[in-house]
Amino acid sequence: MSSSLKITRKEKSKLIFEGIITVGLISLLYYAAFAILSRIVIAFPGVIRSLWIFGDAIISIQSNQVISITPFFAFVLLIIAGITVHWRLKRRYKQMQLNHVISELHYIAEGHYDHRITTDLNGDMKKVVDSIHVLVDSTVKAMEEERKIEQSKDELITNVSHDIRTPLTSVIGYLGLIEEGSYRDEEEVLKYTHTAYEKAKQMKVLVEDLFEYTRVRQTTTPLNLTEFDMVQLLEQLAADFELEAEKKHMQIEVICKQEAILMEADTEKIVRVFNNLISNALNYGNDGQRVFIEAEKVGEEVVVSVNNDGKPIPEQSLKQLFNRFYRVEESRSQETGGTGLGLAIAQSIVELHKGTIYAKSDEYLTQFILHFPLCQTKSKDQNVSRESKIKEQI
């Protein structure tokens, strides 16, 4: 498929033929007008000359009543004829270009979405072609996003099926042994039921995390906004995890430059974010000695970082940390019993609050850094104002 809008040899021939036909029609029109004018001038010479304002500049009548066109008027007629021929050929040329564009569109519609109409057009036709390219690009992008969504759904089903099947197999297996009476004594029955119970709880956690993940992934999820002190909330969370930190021989503390940082957010969801981050820091950084949370008000936002001095996260894993079901080390996830959804849930909740979250890690420190706007209402108003300005420009 040609990607150029240059006219073909056949189309050039059509243009030449149409130009000849147009010149012929104009010549016939001029001849007919001249013949009619000659008869009128011969019949009423005095009247026509008196009514004609620029008669001397247009026609000349000789003594034998023979009329002729002056050079000035002949030049005017020639210009009019040239303009007419040019207009006709240009109009026809644009029709040919439009046919080429339509042909290119049919080619793209057949599935050649990477094809582009390359041309040196200008004016309205160039705007049309540029608009077509924008439309095709947006369509391709939408199709690609749809494919990714479908692939993401398939991966989600596969991962959930895998993570549920393993504990479910254990539950069925141990309960099956009890059902068949394949046990020696009551102690062994209790051991089987305890294992089945723990596996069932593991499935329950996975299902709850999956439900929470799908819920917070929706941009329409409502936020129950309240004003609270971020410093006080973090100190309370640190106190809640103090016993767990002592069991792992680690210290947990909150460091803040301001005594209080008032902000607006959904506290229930914010607590879920920091519960996930602190749990990760204690579970995966247990070869370190401390977990510390830093908070600071910077301009119109609050910046919070959850830090631990444990084993660093490999650089190739940093970009995938917030992908659902991603685990840096499979053996670690089995030890901790994590679902692989905690960080994905945290990221979705942060984005619901118009914030950002990212991770940094080196041999000294692993950090999860969060940015939240202090006021959600103001952030929402700014977004609405930005959308209004865009609509006005359109």
Short mmCIF file of C-alpha atoms in Angstrom, two decimals:
data_model
loop_
_atom_site.label_atom_id
_atom_site.label_comp_id
_atom_site.label_asym_id
_atom_site.label_seq_id
_atom_site.Cartn_x
_atom_site.Cartn_y
_atom_site.Cartn_z
CA MET A 1 0.00 0.00 0.00
CA SER A 2 1.47 3.30 -1.08
CA SER A 3 1.90 5.80 1.73
CA SER A 4 2.02 8.86 -0.53
CA LEU A 5 -0.79 11.09 -1.77
CA LYS A 6 0.96 11.98 -5.04
CA ILE A 7 -1.44 11.67 -7.96
CA THR A 8 -0.89 8.88 -10.48
CA ARG A 9 -0.09 9.25 -14.17
CA LYS A 10 -3.70 8.38 -15.01
CA GLU A 11 -4.97 11.11 -12.69
CA LYS A 12 -2.57 13.61 -14.25
CA SER A 13 -4.01 12.75 -17.66
CA LYS A 14 -7.51 13.33 -16.29
CA LEU A 15 -6.44 16.74 -14.98
CA ILE A 16 -4.95 17.71 -18.36
CA PHE A 17 -8.09 16.52 -20.16
CA GLU A 18 -10.33 18.45 -17.78
CA GLY A 19 -8.19 21.55 -18.26
CA ILE A 20 -8.60 21.27 -22.05
CA ILE A 21 -12.36 20.76 -21.71
CA THR A 22 -12.62 23.80 -19.38
CA VAL A 23 -10.66 25.99 -21.81
CA GLY A 24 -12.91 24.84 -24.64
CA LEU A 25 -16.09 25.59 -22.68
CA ILE A 26 -14.81 29.06 -21.74
CA SER A 27 -13.88 29.73 -25.39
CA LEU A 28 -17.37 28.74 -26.56
CA LEU A 29 -18.89 30.95 -23.86
CA TYR A 30 -16.74 33.92 -24.92
CA TYR A 31 -17.56 33.34 -28.61
CA ALA A 32 -21.31 33.19 -27.92
CA ALA A 33 -21.17 36.33 -25.78
CA PHE A 34 -19.13 38.17 -28.45
CA ALA A 35 -21.56 37.14 -31.20
CA ILE A 36 -24.57 38.34 -29.21
CA LEU A 37 -22.81 41.59 -28.31
CA SER A 38 -21.88 42.17 -31.98
CA ARG A 39 -25.49 41.86 -33.10
CA ILE A 40 -26.69 44.22 -30.37
CA VAL A 41 -24.02 46.81 -31.18
CA ILE A 42 -24.76 46.66 -34.90
CA ALA A 43 -28.50 47.01 -34.29
CA PHE A 44 -28.29 49.77 -31.70
CA PRO A 45 -24.79 51.33 -31.91
CA GLY A 46 -25.64 54.66 -30.37
CA VAL A 47 -27.72 53.32 -27.52
CA ILE A 48 -25.18 50.65 -26.49
CA ARG A 49 -22.28 53.13 -26.55
CA SER A 50 -24.20 55.60 -24.44
CA LEU A 51 -25.14 52.99 -21.85
CA TRP A 52 -21.70 51.35 -21.68
CA ILE A 53 -19.58 53.15 -19.11
CA PHE A 54 -16.23 51.84 -20.24
CA GLY A 55 -17.25 51.08 -23.80
CA ASP A 56 -14.14 52.56 -25.32
CA ALA A 57 -11.95 50.44 -23.13
CA ILE A 58 -13.87 47.25 -23.98
CA ILE A 59 -15.00 47.40 -27.60
CA SER A 60 -14.18 49.43 -30.67
CA ILE A 61 -16.61 49.89 -33.56
CA GLN A 62 -15.21 50.61 -36.97
CA SER A 63 -17.04 52.57 -39.68
CA ASN A 64 -18.27 49.44 -41.39
CA GLN A 65 -19.93 48.36 -38.11
CA VAL A 66 -17.29 45.73 -37.44
CA ILE A 67 -16.57 45.46 -33.68
CA SER A 68 -13.46 44.16 -31.97
CA ILE A 69 -12.24 43.69 -28.37
CA THR A 70 -9.63 46.07 -27.09
CA PRO A 71 -6.32 44.61 -25.83
CA PHE A 72 -7.19 45.66 -22.29
CA PHE A 73 -10.48 43.75 -22.28
CA ALA A 74 -8.85 40.75 -23.98
CA PHE A 75 -6.32 40.67 -21.14
CA VAL A 76 -9.13 40.81 -18.56
CA LEU A 77 -10.95 37.93 -20.24
CA LEU A 78 -7.73 35.93 -20.34
CA ILE A 79 -7.20 36.44 -16.58
CA ILE A 80 -10.80 35.37 -15.85
CA ALA A 81 -10.33 32.27 -17.99
CA GLY A 82 -7.06 31.45 -16.19
CA ILE A 83 -8.63 31.85 -12.77
CA THR A 84 -11.56 29.63 -13.79
CA VAL A 85 -9.29 26.89 -15.15
CA HIS A 86 -7.09 27.04 -12.04
CA TRP A 87 -10.14 26.81 -9.73
CA ARG A 88 -11.55 23.83 -11.63
CA LEU A 89 -8.25 21.94 -11.66
CA LYS A 90 -7.54 22.70 -7.98
CA ARG A 91 -11.03 21.52 -7.01
CA ARG A 92 -10.55 18.34 -9.01
CA TYR A 93 -7.08 17.82 -7.51
CA LYS A 94 -8.48 18.08 -3.97
CA GLN A 95 -11.15 15.51 -4.85
CA MET A 96 -8.39 13.15 -5.99
CA GLN A 97 -6.48 13.74 -2.76
CA LEU A 98 -9.64 13.05 -0.75
CA ASN A 99 -10.11 9.78 -2.65
CA HIS A 100 -6.52 8.86 -1.73
CA VAL A 101 -7.20 9.63 1.94
CA ILE A 102 -10.36 7.48 1.86
CA SER A 103 -8.37 4.67 0.25
CA GLU A 104 -5.71 4.95 2.95
CA LEU A 105 -8.40 4.88 5.63
CA HIS A 106 -9.83 1.65 4.20
CA TYR A 107 -6.32 0.17 4.29
CA ILE A 108 -5.90 1.17 7.96
CA ALA A 109 -9.39 -0.15 8.80
CA GLU A 110 -8.36 -3.57 7.44
CA GLY A 111 -6.04 -3.93 10.43
CA HIS A 112 -2.88 -2.08 9.36
CA TYR A 113 -2.98 0.18 12.42
CA ASP A 114 0.71 1.07 12.25
CA HIS A 115 0.22 2.60 8.79
CA ARG A 116 0.32 6.38 8.54
CA ILE A 117 -0.68 8.73 5.72
CA THR A 118 2.51 10.58 4.78
CA THR A 119 1.94 13.72 2.77
CA ASP A 120 3.11 17.28 2.32
CA LEU A 121 -0.43 18.66 2.28
CA ASN A 122 -1.33 21.95 3.88
CA GLY A 123 -4.48 23.76 4.87
CA ASP A 124 -7.72 21.96 5.72
CA MET A 125 -6.66 18.68 4.11
CA LYS A 126 -3.59 18.52 6.35
CA LYS A 127 -5.81 19.13 9.39
CA VAL A 128 -8.05 16.26 8.29
CA VAL A 129 -5.08 13.90 7.90
CA ASP A 130 -3.62 14.96 11.27
CA SER A 131 -7.01 14.37 12.92
CA ILE A 132 -7.14 10.91 11.34
CA HIS A 133 -3.71 10.10 12.79
CA VAL A 134 -4.80 11.26 16.25
CA LEU A 135 -7.95 9.14 15.99
CA VAL A 136 -6.01 6.07 14.88
CA ASP A 137 -3.42 6.53 17.64
CA SER A 138 -6.13 6.85 20.30
CA THR A 139 -7.93 3.79 18.90
CA VAL A 140 -4.74 1.73 18.91
CA LYS A 141 -3.99 2.87 22.44
CA ALA A 142 -7.50 1.93 23.59
CA MET A 143 -7.20 -1.49 21.95
CA GLU A 144 -3.82 -2.03 23.57
CA GLU A 145 -5.19 -1.06 26.97
CA GLU A 146 -8.12 -3.42 26.46
CA ARG A 147 -5.72 -6.25 25.60
CA LYS A 148 -3.70 -5.49 28.72
CA ILE A 149 -6.86 -5.50 30.83
CA GLU A 150 -7.88 -8.87 29.41
CA GLN A 151 -4.38 -10.23 29.98
CA SER A 152 -4.39 -8.77 33.48
CA LYS A 153 -7.72 -10.48 34.23
CA ASP A 154 -6.36 -13.81 32.99
CA GLU A 155 -3.24 -13.43 35.13
CA LEU A 156 -5.38 -12.48 38.13
CA ILE A 157 -7.54 -15.60 37.74
CA THR A 158 -4.44 -17.78 37.29
CA ASN A 159 -2.70 -16.36 40.36
CA VAL A 160 -5.79 -16.53 42.55
CA SER A 161 -6.49 -20.09 41.44
CA HIS A 162 -2.91 -21.10 42.21
CA ASP A 163 -2.81 -19.40 45.61
CA ILE A 164 -6.18 -20.81 46.68
CA ARG A 165 -5.58 -24.31 45.32
CA THR A 166 -2.52 -24.96 47.49
CA PRO A 167 -4.13 -24.36 50.92
CA LEU A 168 -7.42 -25.82 49.69
CA THR A 169 -5.66 -29.05 48.76
CA SER A 170 -4.21 -29.22 52.28
CA VAL A 171 -7.62 -28.56 53.88
CA ILE A 172 -9.29 -31.28 51.80
CA GLY A 173 -6.38 -33.65 52.38
CA TYR A 174 -6.33 -33.37 56.17
CA LEU A 175 -10.12 -33.40 56.49
CA GLY A 176 -10.16 -36.41 54.19
CA LEU A 177 -7.79 -38.28 56.53
CA ILE A 178 -10.13 -37.51 59.43
CA GLU A 179 -13.17 -38.54 57.38
CA GLU A 180 -11.53 -41.87 56.50
CA GLY A 181 -10.38 -42.44 60.07
CA SER A 182 -6.71 -42.46 59.02
CA TYR A 183 -5.33 -41.28 62.36
CA ARG A 184 -3.82 -42.95 65.38
CA ASP A 185 -5.23 -40.95 68.26
CA GLU A 186 -7.05 -37.78 69.25
CA GLU A 187 -3.79 -35.80 69.30
CA GLU A 188 -3.25 -36.54 65.63
CA VAL A 189 -6.85 -35.51 64.87
CA LEU A 190 -6.24 -32.18 66.59
CA LYS A 191 -3.03 -31.76 64.60
CA TYR A 192 -4.91 -32.37 61.33
CA THR A 193 -7.77 -30.02 62.23
CA HIS A 194 -5.34 -27.30 63.36
CA THR A 195 -3.44 -27.50 60.07
CA ALA A 196 -6.72 -27.38 58.09
CA TYR A 197 -7.84 -24.41 60.18
CA GLU A 198 -4.62 -22.49 59.52
CA LYS A 199 -4.86 -23.17 55.78
CA ALA A 200 -8.50 -22.03 55.78
CA LYS A 201 -7.49 -18.78 57.49
CA GLN A 202 -4.80 -18.32 54.85
CA MET A 203 -7.47 -18.64 52.14
CA LYS A 204 -9.69 -16.18 54.00
CA VAL A 205 -6.88 -13.59 54.11
CA LEU A 206 -6.30 -14.04 50.38
CA VAL A 207 -10.00 -13.62 49.57
CA GLU A 208 -10.25 -10.51 51.78
CA ASP A 209 -7.13 -8.98 50.23
CA LEU A 210 -8.42 -9.77 46.75
CA PHE A 211 -11.76 -8.14 47.54
CA GLU A 212 -10.02 -5.08 48.97
CA TYR A 213 -7.71 -4.86 45.95
CA THR A 214 -10.56 -4.95 43.42
CA ARG A 215 -12.50 -2.40 45.49
CA VAL A 216 -9.74 0.20 45.83
CA ARG A 217 -8.69 -0.24 42.20
CA GLN A 218 -11.93 1.42 41.12
CA THR A 219 -11.47 5.17 40.72
CA THR A 220 -15.11 5.68 41.74
CA THR A 221 -14.55 4.17 45.19
CA PRO A 222 -15.86 6.75 47.70
CA LEU A 223 -13.57 8.16 50.38
CA ASN A 224 -14.87 8.83 53.89
CA LEU A 225 -12.84 12.00 54.41
CA THR A 226 -12.02 13.26 57.89
CA GLU A 227 -9.43 15.64 59.29
CA PHE A 228 -6.81 14.01 61.52
CA ASP A 229 -3.25 14.37 62.80
CA MET A 230 -0.88 12.22 60.73
CA VAL A 231 1.81 12.31 63.44
CA GLN A 232 -0.59 10.99 66.07
CA LEU A 233 -1.86 8.26 63.71
CA LEU A 234 1.68 7.06 62.95
CA GLU A 235 2.63 7.02 66.64
CA GLN A 236 -0.45 4.92 67.40
CA LEU A 237 0.42 2.47 64.63
CA ALA A 238 4.00 2.21 65.88
CA ALA A 239 2.68 1.40 69.37
CA ASP A 240 0.41 -1.31 67.90
CA PHE A 241 3.40 -2.98 66.20
CA GLU A 242 5.78 -2.59 69.16
CA LEU A 243 5.18 -6.11 70.53
CA GLU A 244 5.71 -7.70 67.11
CA ALA A 245 8.90 -5.68 66.64
CA GLU A 246 10.24 -6.88 70.02
CA LYS A 247 9.63 -10.50 69.00
CA LYS A 248 11.81 -9.90 65.95
CA HIS A 249 14.40 -8.05 68.10
CA MET A 250 13.78 -4.80 66.25
CA GLN A 251 12.97 -1.25 67.31
CA ILE A 252 10.16 0.81 65.81
CA GLU A 253 9.85 4.59 66.15
CA VAL A 254 8.32 7.69 64.56
CA ILE A 255 10.43 10.71 63.64
CA CYS A 256 8.72 13.99 62.73
CA LYS A 257 9.99 17.56 62.48
CA GLN A 258 6.53 19.00 63.25
CA GLU A 259 4.57 18.20 66.38
CA ALA A 260 1.36 17.81 64.40
CA ILE A 261 0.43 17.52 60.71
CA LEU A 262 -3.27 18.03 60.09
CA MET A 263 -4.53 16.55 56.83
CA GLU A 264 -7.71 15.30 55.21
CA ALA A 265 -8.08 11.65 54.14
CA ASP A 266 -9.95 8.39 54.68
CA THR A 267 -8.29 7.26 57.93
CA GLU A 268 -9.46 3.64 57.62
CA LYS A 269 -7.77 3.29 54.24
CA ILE A 270 -4.66 5.21 55.33
CA VAL A 271 -4.28 2.84 58.30
CA ARG A 272 -4.49 -0.09 55.87
CA VAL A 273 -1.63 1.41 53.82
CA PHE A 274 0.71 1.82 56.79
CA ASN A 275 -0.26 -1.55 58.28
CA ASN A 276 0.87 -3.19 55.04
CA LEU A 277 4.10 -1.17 54.87
CA ILE A 278 5.07 -1.69 58.51
CA SER A 279 4.27 -5.42 58.31
CA ASN A 280 6.48 -5.70 55.24
CA ALA A 281 9.28 -3.81 56.98
CA LEU A 282 9.14 -6.17 59.99
CA ASN A 283 8.75 -9.37 57.97
CA TYR A 284 11.19 -8.74 55.15
CA GLY A 285 13.62 -6.53 57.06
CA ASN A 286 13.95 -8.82 60.08
CA ASP A 287 17.67 -9.19 59.52
CA GLY A 288 17.94 -5.48 60.41
CA GLN A 289 17.69 -3.75 63.78
CA ARG A 290 15.17 -0.94 63.40
CA VAL A 291 12.10 0.30 61.57
CA PHE A 292 11.55 4.04 61.66
CA ILE A 293 8.82 6.19 60.11
CA GLU A 294 9.60 9.77 59.08
CA ALA A 295 6.90 12.35 58.38
CA GLU A 296 7.23 15.94 57.22
CA LYS A 297 4.94 18.65 55.89
CA VAL A 298 6.31 20.03 52.62
CA GLY A 299 4.27 22.81 51.05
CA GLU A 300 0.74 21.57 50.41
CA GLU A 301 1.54 17.91 51.00
CA VAL A 302 2.81 15.51 53.63
CA VAL A 303 5.73 13.19 52.87
CA VAL A 304 5.98 9.96 54.87
CA SER A 305 8.66 7.30 54.54
CA VAL A 306 8.64 3.85 56.14
CA ASN A 307 12.27 2.72 56.50
CA ASN A 308 14.11 -0.38 57.61
CA ASP A 309 17.81 -1.29 57.68
CA GLY A 310 17.33 -4.92 56.67
CA LYS A 311 18.44 -6.74 53.56
CA PRO A 312 18.14 -4.49 50.47
CA ILE A 313 15.65 -5.15 47.68
CA PRO A 314 17.31 -6.03 44.35
CA GLU A 315 17.23 -3.15 41.87
CA GLN A 316 15.41 -5.22 39.23
CA SER A 317 12.60 -5.88 41.71
CA LEU A 318 11.95 -2.25 42.72
CA LYS A 319 9.81 -1.48 39.66
CA GLN A 320 7.70 -4.61 40.15
CA LEU A 321 7.09 -4.31 43.89
CA PHE A 322 3.62 -2.82 43.45
CA ASN A 323 2.46 -5.42 40.93
CA ARG A 324 -0.16 -7.72 42.36
CA PHE A 325 1.06 -11.14 43.50
CA TYR A 326 4.68 -10.10 42.96
CA ARG A 327 7.11 -11.44 45.56
CA VAL A 328 10.79 -10.63 45.69
CA GLU A 329 11.60 -14.09 47.01
CA GLU A 330 9.13 -16.97 46.88
CA SER A 331 10.65 -18.57 49.95
CA ARG A 332 10.12 -15.37 51.94
CA SER A 333 6.45 -15.19 51.01
CA GLN A 334 5.93 -18.74 52.18
CA GLU A 335 7.51 -17.96 55.50
CA THR A 336 5.46 -14.85 56.07
CA GLY A 337 2.26 -16.17 54.54
CA GLY A 338 1.74 -13.02 52.48
CA THR A 339 -0.74 -12.86 49.61
CA GLY A 340 1.37 -10.65 47.36
CA LEU A 341 -1.42 -8.04 47.28
CA GLY A 342 -0.40 -5.78 50.18
CA LEU A 343 1.71 -3.30 48.21
CA ALA A 344 -0.73 -3.28 45.27
CA ILE A 345 -3.53 -2.40 47.70
CA ALA A 346 -1.38 0.31 49.30
CA GLN A 347 -0.59 1.86 45.92
CA SER A 348 -4.26 1.89 44.89
CA ILE A 349 -5.31 3.57 48.15
CA VAL A 350 -2.57 6.20 47.80
CA GLU A 351 -3.67 6.93 44.22
CA LEU A 352 -7.29 7.25 45.38
CA HIS A 353 -6.02 10.07 47.61
CA LYS A 354 -4.30 11.73 44.60
CA GLY A 355 -0.91 10.77 46.09
CA THR A 356 2.15 8.80 44.97
CA ILE A 357 4.20 5.95 46.44
CA TYR A 358 7.57 4.55 45.40
CA ALA A 359 10.42 2.51 46.85
CA LYS A 360 14.17 3.06 47.20
CA SER A 361 16.68 0.56 48.48
CA ASP A 362 20.44 0.32 48.97
CA GLU A 363 22.79 -1.60 51.24
CA TYR A 364 22.03 0.74 54.14
CA LEU A 365 18.31 1.45 53.95
CA THR A 366 15.07 0.38 52.28
CA GLN A 367 12.47 3.14 52.03
CA PHE A 368 8.83 3.30 50.98
CA ILE A 369 8.08 6.97 50.36
CA LEU A 370 4.54 8.37 50.18
CA HIS A 371 3.28 11.80 49.14
CA PHE A 372 -0.24 12.86 50.16
CA PRO A 373 -2.00 16.20 49.50
CA LEU A 374 -3.01 17.80 52.79
CA CYS A 375 -6.50 18.62 51.56
CA GLN A 376 -8.46 16.23 49.35
CA THR A 377 -11.24 18.75 48.71
CA LYS A 378 -8.79 21.32 47.39
CA SER A 379 -7.07 18.67 45.29
CA LYS A 380 -10.43 17.70 43.81
CA ASP A 381 -11.30 21.35 43.09
CA GLN A 382 -7.95 21.80 41.35
CA ASN A 383 -8.64 18.78 39.15
CA VAL A 384 -12.12 20.09 38.28
CA SER A 385 -10.65 23.54 37.50
CA ARG A 386 -7.98 21.94 35.32
CA GLU A 387 -10.63 19.93 33.42
CA SER A 388 -12.76 23.07 32.96
CA LYS A 389 -9.83 24.97 31.47
CA ILE A 390 -9.14 22.11 29.07
CA LYS A 391 -12.80 22.04 27.97
CA GLU A 392 -12.78 25.81 27.44
CA GLN A 393 -9.68 25.52 25.26
CA ILE A 394 -11.35 22.77 23.23
#
